[in-house]
CSV table of C-alpha atoms in Angstrom, one decimal:
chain,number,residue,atom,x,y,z
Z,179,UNK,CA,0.0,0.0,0.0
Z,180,UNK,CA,1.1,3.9,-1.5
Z,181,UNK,CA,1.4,6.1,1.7
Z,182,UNK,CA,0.4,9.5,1.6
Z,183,UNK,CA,3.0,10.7,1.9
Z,184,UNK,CA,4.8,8.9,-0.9
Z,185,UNK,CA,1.9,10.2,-3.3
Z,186,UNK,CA,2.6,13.7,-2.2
Z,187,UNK,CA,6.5,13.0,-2.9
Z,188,UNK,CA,5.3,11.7,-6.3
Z,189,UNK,CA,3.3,14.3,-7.4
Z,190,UNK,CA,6.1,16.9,-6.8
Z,191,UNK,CA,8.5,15.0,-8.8
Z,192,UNK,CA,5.6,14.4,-11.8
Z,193,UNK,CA,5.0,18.3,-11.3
Z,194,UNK,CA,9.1,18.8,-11.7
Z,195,UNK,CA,9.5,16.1,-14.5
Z,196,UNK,CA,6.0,17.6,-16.4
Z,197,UNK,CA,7.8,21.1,-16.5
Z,198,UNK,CA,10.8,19.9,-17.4
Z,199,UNK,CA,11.5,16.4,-18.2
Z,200,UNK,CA,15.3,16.9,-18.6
Z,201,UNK,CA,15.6,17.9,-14.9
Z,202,UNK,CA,18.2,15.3,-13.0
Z,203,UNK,CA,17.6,13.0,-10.1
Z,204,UNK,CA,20.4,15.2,-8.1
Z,205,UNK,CA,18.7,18.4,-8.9
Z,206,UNK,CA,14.9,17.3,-8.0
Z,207,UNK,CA,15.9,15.5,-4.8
Z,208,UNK,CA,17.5,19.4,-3.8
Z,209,UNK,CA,14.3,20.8,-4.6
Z,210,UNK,CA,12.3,18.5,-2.6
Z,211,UNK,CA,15.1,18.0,0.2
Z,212,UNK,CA,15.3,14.5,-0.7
Z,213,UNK,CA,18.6,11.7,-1.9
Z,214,UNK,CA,19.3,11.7,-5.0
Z,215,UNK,CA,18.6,7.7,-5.0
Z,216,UNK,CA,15.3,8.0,-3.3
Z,217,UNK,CA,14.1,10.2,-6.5
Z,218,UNK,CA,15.8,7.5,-9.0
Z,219,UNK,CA,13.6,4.8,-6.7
Z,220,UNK,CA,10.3,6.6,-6.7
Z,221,UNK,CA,10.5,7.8,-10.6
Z,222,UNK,CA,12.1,4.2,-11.4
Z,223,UNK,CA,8.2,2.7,-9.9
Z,224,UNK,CA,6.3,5.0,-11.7
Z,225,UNK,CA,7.4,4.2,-14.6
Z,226,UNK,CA,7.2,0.3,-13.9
Z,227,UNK,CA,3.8,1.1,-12.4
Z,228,UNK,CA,2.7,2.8,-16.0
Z,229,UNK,CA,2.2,6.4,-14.6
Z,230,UNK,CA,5.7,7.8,-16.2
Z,231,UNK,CA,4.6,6.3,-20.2
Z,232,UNK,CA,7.7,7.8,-21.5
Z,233,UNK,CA,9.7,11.1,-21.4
Z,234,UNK,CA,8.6,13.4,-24.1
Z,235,UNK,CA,8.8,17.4,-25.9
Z,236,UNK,CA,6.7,19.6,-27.0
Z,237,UNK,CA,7.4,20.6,-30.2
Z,238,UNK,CA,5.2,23.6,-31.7
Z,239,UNK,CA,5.1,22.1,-35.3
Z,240,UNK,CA,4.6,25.5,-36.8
Z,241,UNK,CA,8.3,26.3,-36.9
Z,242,UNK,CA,9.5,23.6,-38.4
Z,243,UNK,CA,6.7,23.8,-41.7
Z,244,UNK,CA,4.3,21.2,-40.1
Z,245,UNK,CA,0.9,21.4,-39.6
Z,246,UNK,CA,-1.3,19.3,-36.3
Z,247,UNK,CA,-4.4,19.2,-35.7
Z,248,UNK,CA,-6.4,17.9,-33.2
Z,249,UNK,CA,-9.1,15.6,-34.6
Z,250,UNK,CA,-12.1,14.1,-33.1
Z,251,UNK,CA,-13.5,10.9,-34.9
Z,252,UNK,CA,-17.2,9.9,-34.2
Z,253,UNK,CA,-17.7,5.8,-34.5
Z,254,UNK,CA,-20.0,3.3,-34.5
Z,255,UNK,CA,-19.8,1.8,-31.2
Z,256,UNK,CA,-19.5,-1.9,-32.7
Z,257,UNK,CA,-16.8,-0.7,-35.0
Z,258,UNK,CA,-14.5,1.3,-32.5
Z,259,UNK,CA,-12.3,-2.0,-32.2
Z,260,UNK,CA,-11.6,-2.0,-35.8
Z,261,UNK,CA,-11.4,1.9,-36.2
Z,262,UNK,CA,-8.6,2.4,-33.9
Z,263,UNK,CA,-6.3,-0.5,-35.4
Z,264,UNK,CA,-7.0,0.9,-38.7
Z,265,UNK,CA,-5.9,4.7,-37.5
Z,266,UNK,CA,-3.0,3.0,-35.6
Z,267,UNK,CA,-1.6,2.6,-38.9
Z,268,UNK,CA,-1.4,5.8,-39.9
Z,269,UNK,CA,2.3,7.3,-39.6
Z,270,UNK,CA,1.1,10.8,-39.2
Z,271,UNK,CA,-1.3,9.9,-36.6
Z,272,UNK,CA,1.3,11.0,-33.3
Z,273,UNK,CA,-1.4,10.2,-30.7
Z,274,UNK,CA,-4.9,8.5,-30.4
Z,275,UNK,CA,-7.3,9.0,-27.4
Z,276,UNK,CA,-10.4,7.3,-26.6
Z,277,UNK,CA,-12.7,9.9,-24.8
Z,278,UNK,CA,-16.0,10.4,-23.4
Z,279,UNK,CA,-16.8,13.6,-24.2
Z,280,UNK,CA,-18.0,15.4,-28.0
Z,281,UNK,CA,-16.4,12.6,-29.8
Z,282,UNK,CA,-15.3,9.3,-29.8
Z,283,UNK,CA,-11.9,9.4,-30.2
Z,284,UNK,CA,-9.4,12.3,-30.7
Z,285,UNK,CA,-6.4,11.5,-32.6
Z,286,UNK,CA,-3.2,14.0,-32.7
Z,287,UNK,CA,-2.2,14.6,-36.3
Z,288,UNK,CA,1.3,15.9,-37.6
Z,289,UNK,CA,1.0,16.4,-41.2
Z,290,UNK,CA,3.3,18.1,-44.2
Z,291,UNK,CA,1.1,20.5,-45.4
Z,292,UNK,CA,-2.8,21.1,-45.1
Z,293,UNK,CA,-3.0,19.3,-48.2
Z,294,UNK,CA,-1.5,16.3,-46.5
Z,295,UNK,CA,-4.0,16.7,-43.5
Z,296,UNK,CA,-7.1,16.8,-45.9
Z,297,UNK,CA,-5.6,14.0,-47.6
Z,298,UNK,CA,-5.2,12.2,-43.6
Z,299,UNK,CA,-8.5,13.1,-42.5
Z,300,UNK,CA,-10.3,11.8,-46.0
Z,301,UNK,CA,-8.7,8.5,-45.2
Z,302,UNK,CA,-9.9,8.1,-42.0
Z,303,UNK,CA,-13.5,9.4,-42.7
Z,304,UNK,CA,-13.6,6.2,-45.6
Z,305,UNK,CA,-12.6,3.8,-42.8
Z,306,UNK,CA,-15.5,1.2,-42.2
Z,307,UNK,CA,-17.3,2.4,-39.0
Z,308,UNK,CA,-16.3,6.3,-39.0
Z,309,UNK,CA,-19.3,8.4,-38.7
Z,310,UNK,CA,-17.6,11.5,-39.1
Z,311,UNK,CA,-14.5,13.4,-38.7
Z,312,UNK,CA,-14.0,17.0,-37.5
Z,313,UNK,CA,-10.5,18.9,-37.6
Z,314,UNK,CA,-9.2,21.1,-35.4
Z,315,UNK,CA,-5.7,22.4,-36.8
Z,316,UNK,CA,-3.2,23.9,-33.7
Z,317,UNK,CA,-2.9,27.3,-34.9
Z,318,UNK,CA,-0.8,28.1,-31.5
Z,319,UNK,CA,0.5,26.2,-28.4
Z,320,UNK,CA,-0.6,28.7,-25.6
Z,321,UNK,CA,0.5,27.0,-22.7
């Protein structure tokens, strides 16, 4: 059993790690007045436990001549199974969420050019079990 206190310690090092992923075992366990090994120990079972998924950037696409969008998928609830293995194999496709909110699934895009999106988001509206498909390009990161 996770005490308290060890979720709290967790938490700060997730807040630490979210800002700044790059941010080293010695330098967190100053910040939180902890070893250096008891920050390698506690980030070592997050990631075992699945909480840490992987270390990651942000990259704002923009600046390097890409476009993403954010892209919510509606599906026919006995197709959803299929619909996600085919958009798995989509190489633009960066991230895919299953949600409960205006859409069934929202998928992170990362595309060439618009044209390239269009092209990404006709192939997933033709995929067996898509209802529909509605784009949301990033036009800035804001936070």
């Amino acid at each position: 059993m996770v005490r308290k206190s060890e979720i709290n310690i967790d938490n700060e090092i997730l807040k630490i790690l979210k800002n700044n992923s790059r941010t080293s075992y010695t330098e967190i366990g100053k910040m939180l007045n902890l070893s250096e090994g008891t920050i390698r120990k506690r980030v070592k079972k997050m990631i075992e436990n699945g909480i840490i998924r992987k270390f990651t950037l942000i990259i704002d696409y923009r600046k390097i001549g890409k476009v993403e969008s954010l892209t919510g998928i509606n599906v026919s609830p006995e197709s959803l199974l299929s619909v996600i293995e085919e958009i798995k194999k989509i190489d633009e496709i960066d991230r895919i969420y299953l949600t409960s909110g205006d859409h069934t699934i929202i998928v992170n895009i990362i595309a060439n050019s618009f044209e390239e999106l269009d092209r990404i988001h006709k192939k997933i509206k033709n995929i067996r079990g898509v209802i529909n498909v509605y784009p949301a390009p990033i036009l800035e990161i804001i936070k």
